């Protein structure tokens, strides 16, 4: 398995930092995968959101977390480069809705933003994903939509 500590990036200040250091303090759930879509690292908010620890997921794909296996297969095709900019490279950042299954069986609705990680010479090495829980926000929107439907039916 790839050692994530070897991967560094430049901060806006021009300092070099590891990818893990960059995301460690993020309030959003972050997971980093290698070129084969295997989990290399995740932060505390990811562990709290999904109920899975880095130790449990390290080296495995995220397949078990996808509520819809077909969605995982399609996402995997995109992550591995079919129809993208080259083997595994995503066009800039790529945001999409995705449902994940937590360790306790609960399904969460998310907005996932993913982007490719590349070396300085452009070699593809993996992906980083920020996962934002939209479950409650979506539930409220569905309730508002339903109330609007009911109100419109009264006319």
Short mmCIF file of C-alpha atoms in Angstrom, two decimals:
data_model
loop_
_atom_site.label_atom_id
_atom_site.label_comp_id
_atom_site.label_asym_id
_atom_site.label_seq_id
_atom_site.Cartn_x
_atom_site.Cartn_y
_atom_site.Cartn_z
CA UNK A 1 0.00 0.00 0.00
CA UNK A 2 1.13 3.54 -0.74
CA UNK A 3 2.48 5.62 2.11
CA UNK A 4 0.42 8.82 2.10
CA UNK A 5 3.07 10.69 4.07
CA UNK A 6 5.23 10.69 0.93
CA UNK A 7 2.70 12.82 -0.94
CA UNK A 8 3.07 16.52 -0.42
CA UNK A 9 1.51 19.64 -1.85
CA UNK A 10 2.18 23.34 -1.79
CA UNK A 11 0.08 25.48 0.52
CA UNK A 12 -1.13 28.93 -0.60
CA UNK A 13 1.84 30.35 1.35
CA UNK A 14 4.26 28.26 -0.71
CA UNK A 15 5.11 25.86 2.11
CA UNK A 16 5.19 22.11 1.47
CA UNK A 17 2.86 19.95 3.57
CA UNK A 18 1.59 16.37 3.49
CA UNK A 19 -1.86 15.76 2.13
CA UNK A 20 -2.90 14.25 5.47
CA UNK A 21 -1.72 17.38 7.31
CA UNK A 22 -3.68 19.55 4.91
CA UNK A 23 -6.98 17.77 5.60
CA UNK A 24 -6.51 16.67 9.22
CA UNK A 25 -8.14 19.80 10.65
CA UNK A 26 -10.98 19.96 8.10
CA UNK A 27 -14.48 20.00 9.59
CA UNK A 28 -15.70 18.06 6.54
CA UNK A 29 -15.25 14.34 6.07
CA UNK A 30 -12.23 13.65 3.86
CA UNK A 31 -10.99 10.37 2.40
CA UNK A 32 -7.95 9.85 0.19
CA UNK A 33 -7.66 6.83 -2.11
CA UNK A 34 -4.82 5.51 -4.25
CA UNK A 35 -4.85 4.93 -8.01
CA UNK A 36 -6.76 1.66 -7.47
CA UNK A 37 -9.41 3.44 -5.35
CA UNK A 38 -8.20 1.82 -2.11
CA UNK A 39 -8.43 3.89 1.07
CA UNK A 40 -5.11 5.38 2.13
CA UNK A 41 -6.29 7.84 4.74
CA UNK A 42 -9.40 9.44 6.22
CA UNK A 43 -9.88 12.13 8.85
CA UNK A 44 -11.83 12.18 12.13
CA UNK A 45 -14.98 13.76 10.65
CA UNK A 46 -15.10 10.95 8.07
CA UNK A 47 -14.82 8.37 10.85
CA UNK A 48 -17.58 10.09 12.85
CA UNK A 49 -19.86 10.45 9.81
CA UNK A 50 -19.55 6.85 8.61
CA UNK A 51 -18.72 5.00 11.83
CA UNK A 52 -15.74 3.33 10.14
CA UNK A 53 -12.18 3.89 11.29
CA UNK A 54 -9.15 4.42 9.12
CA UNK A 55 -7.74 1.12 10.40
CA UNK A 56 -10.86 -0.74 9.22
CA UNK A 57 -10.91 0.82 5.77
CA UNK A 58 -7.20 1.16 5.01
CA UNK A 59 -6.32 -0.82 1.90
CA UNK A 60 -9.95 -1.59 1.00
CA UNK A 61 -12.13 0.18 -1.53
CA UNK A 62 -15.14 2.22 -0.44
CA UNK A 63 -17.51 -0.34 -2.04
CA UNK A 64 -19.11 -1.33 1.27
CA UNK A 65 -20.05 2.30 1.94
CA UNK A 66 -22.05 2.86 -1.25
CA UNK A 67 -25.79 2.42 -0.78
CA UNK A 68 -26.13 1.50 -4.46
CA UNK A 69 -23.53 -0.91 -5.85
CA UNK A 70 -24.25 0.29 -9.40
CA UNK A 71 -23.39 3.82 -8.30
CA UNK A 72 -20.09 2.52 -6.90
CA UNK A 73 -19.35 0.74 -10.17
CA UNK A 74 -20.11 3.88 -12.19
CA UNK A 75 -18.10 6.08 -9.84
CA UNK A 76 -15.26 3.58 -10.03
CA UNK A 77 -15.26 3.67 -13.80
CA UNK A 78 -15.00 7.44 -13.69
CA UNK A 79 -12.31 7.34 -11.02
CA UNK A 80 -10.28 4.86 -13.03
CA UNK A 81 -10.43 7.03 -16.11
CA UNK A 82 -13.03 5.63 -18.52
CA UNK A 83 -14.44 8.68 -20.23
CA UNK A 84 -12.30 11.10 -18.23
CA UNK A 85 -9.15 13.06 -19.03
CA UNK A 86 -6.84 10.08 -18.84
CA UNK A 87 -6.25 7.18 -16.53
CA UNK A 88 -7.99 8.21 -13.32
CA UNK A 89 -7.72 11.96 -13.85
CA UNK A 90 -10.91 13.89 -13.15
CA UNK A 91 -11.73 17.18 -14.88
CA UNK A 92 -10.78 19.68 -12.13
CA UNK A 93 -13.09 19.05 -9.18
CA UNK A 94 -16.06 16.80 -9.67
CA UNK A 95 -19.12 17.10 -7.37
CA UNK A 96 -21.99 14.65 -7.28
CA UNK A 97 -24.76 13.45 -4.93
CA UNK A 98 -24.07 10.05 -3.40
CA UNK A 99 -25.72 7.92 -0.75
CA UNK A 100 -23.43 6.05 1.64
CA UNK A 101 -24.23 3.35 4.19
CA UNK A 102 -22.78 3.94 7.65
CA UNK A 103 -21.46 1.18 9.82
CA UNK A 104 -24.74 1.21 11.81
CA UNK A 105 -26.77 0.67 8.61
CA UNK A 106 -28.07 4.23 8.33
CA UNK A 107 -28.03 5.69 4.83
CA UNK A 108 -26.71 9.23 4.51
CA UNK A 109 -27.28 11.52 1.56
CA UNK A 110 -24.17 13.46 0.66
CA UNK A 111 -22.59 15.86 -1.73
CA UNK A 112 -19.22 14.39 -2.62
CA UNK A 113 -16.51 16.48 -4.23
CA UNK A 114 -13.59 14.54 -5.66
CA UNK A 115 -10.45 15.51 -7.47
CA UNK A 116 -7.37 13.78 -8.79
CA UNK A 117 -4.03 13.76 -7.03
CA UNK A 118 -1.01 13.94 -9.28
CA UNK A 119 2.72 14.16 -8.80
CA UNK A 120 4.63 17.27 -9.85
CA UNK A 121 5.36 15.59 -13.19
CA UNK A 122 1.66 14.83 -13.74
CA UNK A 123 1.57 11.13 -12.82
CA UNK A 124 -1.81 10.11 -11.41
CA UNK A 125 -1.57 8.77 -7.83
CA UNK A 126 -5.12 8.78 -6.49
CA UNK A 127 -8.09 10.88 -5.42
CA UNK A 128 -9.21 13.04 -2.53
CA UNK A 129 -12.90 13.27 -1.65
CA UNK A 130 -14.71 15.71 0.60
CA UNK A 131 -18.02 14.29 1.75
CA UNK A 132 -20.68 16.62 3.13
CA UNK A 133 -23.74 15.18 4.85
CA UNK A 134 -26.87 16.57 3.19
CA UNK A 135 -29.35 14.14 4.77
CA UNK A 136 -31.15 16.64 7.01
CA UNK A 137 -31.07 19.43 4.43
CA UNK A 138 -32.56 17.10 1.81
CA UNK A 139 -35.22 15.85 4.25
CA UNK A 140 -36.31 19.43 4.97
CA UNK A 141 -36.45 20.22 1.25
CA UNK A 142 -38.59 17.12 0.57
CA UNK A 143 -40.95 18.18 3.40
CA UNK A 144 -41.24 21.69 1.93
CA UNK A 145 -41.92 20.24 -1.52
CA UNK A 146 -44.61 17.95 -0.10
CA UNK A 147 -46.27 20.84 1.75
CA UNK A 148 -46.23 22.89 -1.43
CA UNK A 149 -47.89 19.99 -3.31
CA UNK A 150 -50.57 19.75 -0.64
CA UNK A 151 -51.17 23.51 -0.72
CA UNK A 152 -51.47 23.47 -4.51
CA UNK A 153 -53.95 20.57 -4.39
CA UNK A 154 -56.25 22.68 -2.16
CA UNK A 155 -56.97 25.14 -4.96
#
